[in-house]
Amino acid sequence: MTGLESFQVHTKKQNEWINITEQVNRIVRNSSVAEGICVVFIPHTTAAVTINENADSDVPRDVSFSLDLISPDRPEFRHGEGNSAAHTKTSLVGPSLNIIVTKGKLLLGTWQGIWFNEFDGPRTRNVYVRVIGE
Ligand code: ZN
């Protein structure tokens, strides 16, 4: 089975981190792939996906704070939409993940979760998932 799956995320604000681990896990379980790779792809230019700690909610907050320090809003920006800081954060974090699937499950560390990063919400976003393997 190598079907393309997707789901939507409804974001409420800028710099929102949404844990999508369970949605991706469900797709892996339903794929019947035991050994392979799970690709998670975000088709947006001001939203991204990353793996980070899912136990302490201060971690996403602190990483978000750090991204704001790295990419603040600047008066020198020229992009007319006014969201260049969000575009920069998206390039820093990235649009996709490849996660090993083994024994029918995502190979994630104990403290790892999959996070959807909204840098320019509120918006309705799409997440694509393809599980490749046998
Ligand atoms: Zn823009």
Coordinates of C-alpha atoms and ligand atoms in Angstrom, one line a residue:
M1 CA 0.0 0.0 0.0
T2 CA 1.5 3.4 -1.0
G3 CA -1.6 5.6 -1.0
L4 CA -1.4 9.4 -0.6
E5 CA -3.3 10.5 2.5
S6 CA -4.0 14.0 3.8
F7 CA -5.7 15.8 6.6
Q8 CA -6.3 19.4 7.5
V9 CA -5.1 21.5 10.4
H10 CA -7.1 24.6 11.4
T11 CA -4.7 27.1 13.0
K12 CA -5.7 30.0 15.3
K13 CA -2.6 32.3 15.3
Q14 CA 1.0 33.0 14.3
N15 CA 3.7 30.8 15.7
E16 CA 1.3 28.0 16.8
W17 CA 2.7 24.5 17.2
I18 CA 0.2 21.7 16.7
N19 CA 1.0 18.1 17.6
I20 CA 0.1 15.9 14.7
T21 CA 1.8 12.7 15.8
E22 CA -1.5 10.9 16.4
Q23 CA -2.9 11.7 12.9
V24 CA 0.3 10.5 11.3
N25 CA 0.4 7.4 13.5
R26 CA -3.2 6.6 12.4
I27 CA -2.2 6.8 8.7
V28 CA 0.8 4.5 9.3
R29 CA -1.4 2.0 11.1
N30 CA -4.0 2.0 8.3
S31 CA -1.4 1.7 5.6
S32 CA -0.5 -1.9 6.6
V33 CA 3.2 -1.1 5.8
A34 CA 5.4 -2.9 8.3
E35 CA 8.8 -1.8 7.1
G36 CA 9.4 1.4 5.2
I37 CA 9.4 5.2 5.3
C38 CA 6.7 7.7 6.2
V39 CA 6.9 11.0 4.3
V40 CA 5.1 14.0 5.8
F41 CA 4.9 17.0 3.5
I42 CA 3.5 20.5 4.1
P43 CA 2.4 22.3 0.8
H44 CA 2.6 25.8 2.2
T45 CA 5.2 28.7 2.2
T46 CA 4.5 30.0 5.7
A47 CA 4.0 26.7 7.6
A48 CA 6.4 23.8 8.3
V49 CA 6.8 20.5 10.1
T50 CA 9.4 19.4 12.6
I51 CA 10.1 16.7 15.2
N52 CA 10.7 17.9 18.7
E53 CA 9.8 17.2 22.4
N54 CA 6.2 16.4 23.0
A55 CA 6.4 16.1 26.8
D56 CA 7.1 19.6 28.1
S57 CA 5.0 22.3 26.4
D58 CA 7.7 24.8 27.3
V59 CA 9.9 23.3 24.6
P60 CA 7.7 24.4 21.6
R61 CA 7.2 27.7 23.3
D62 CA 10.9 28.2 23.7
V63 CA 11.8 27.1 20.2
S64 CA 9.1 29.5 18.9
F65 CA 10.7 32.3 20.9
S66 CA 14.1 31.4 19.4
L67 CA 12.8 31.4 15.9
D68 CA 11.4 34.9 16.6
L69 CA 14.8 36.0 17.6
I70 CA 16.4 34.5 14.5
S71 CA 13.8 35.9 12.2
P72 CA 12.1 39.0 13.5
D73 CA 9.9 41.3 11.5
R74 CA 12.1 43.9 9.7
P75 CA 11.2 47.2 8.1
E76 CA 13.7 46.4 5.3
F77 CA 11.5 43.5 4.1
R78 CA 10.0 44.1 0.6
H79 CA 7.5 41.3 0.2
G80 CA 4.1 43.1 -0.1
E81 CA 2.2 40.5 1.9
G82 CA 4.1 41.6 5.0
N83 CA 4.9 38.1 6.2
S84 CA 8.6 37.6 5.3
A85 CA 9.5 36.6 8.8
A86 CA 7.0 33.7 8.4
H87 CA 8.5 32.7 5.1
T88 CA 12.0 32.8 6.6
K89 CA 11.0 30.6 9.5
T90 CA 9.4 28.1 7.1
S91 CA 12.7 27.8 5.2
L92 CA 14.6 27.3 8.5
V93 CA 12.3 24.6 9.7
G94 CA 11.5 22.9 6.4
P95 CA 8.5 21.5 4.5
S96 CA 8.9 17.7 5.1
L97 CA 10.0 14.8 7.2
N98 CA 11.1 11.3 6.5
I99 CA 10.4 9.0 9.4
I100 CA 11.5 5.3 9.5
V101 CA 8.6 2.8 9.9
T102 CA 9.4 -0.4 11.6
K103 CA 7.1 -3.2 12.9
G104 CA 4.2 -1.1 11.6
K105 CA 5.1 1.9 13.7
L106 CA 6.9 5.3 13.4
L107 CA 10.4 5.0 14.8
L108 CA 10.2 8.0 17.1
G109 CA 12.2 8.5 20.3
T110 CA 10.5 8.5 23.6
W111 CA 10.2 12.3 23.8
Q112 CA 9.7 13.0 20.1
G113 CA 6.5 14.2 18.6
I114 CA 5.6 15.5 15.1
W115 CA 4.7 19.2 15.2
F116 CA 3.0 21.3 12.6
N117 CA 4.3 24.8 12.7
E118 CA 2.0 27.7 11.8
F119 CA 3.9 30.9 11.2
D120 CA 1.2 33.0 9.6
G121 CA -2.2 31.9 11.0
P122 CA -5.1 31.7 11.4
R123 CA -5.4 29.5 8.3
T124 CA -6.7 26.1 7.2
R125 CA -3.7 24.0 6.2
N126 CA -3.1 20.7 4.5
V127 CA -0.7 17.9 5.6
Y128 CA 0.2 15.2 3.1
V129 CA 1.4 11.8 4.2
R130 CA 2.7 8.9 2.1
V131 CA 3.8 5.6 3.6
I132 CA 6.2 3.7 1.4
G133 CA 7.3 0.1 2.1
E134 CA 5.9 -3.4 2.4
Ligands
ZN1 ZN 3.9 36.0 1.8

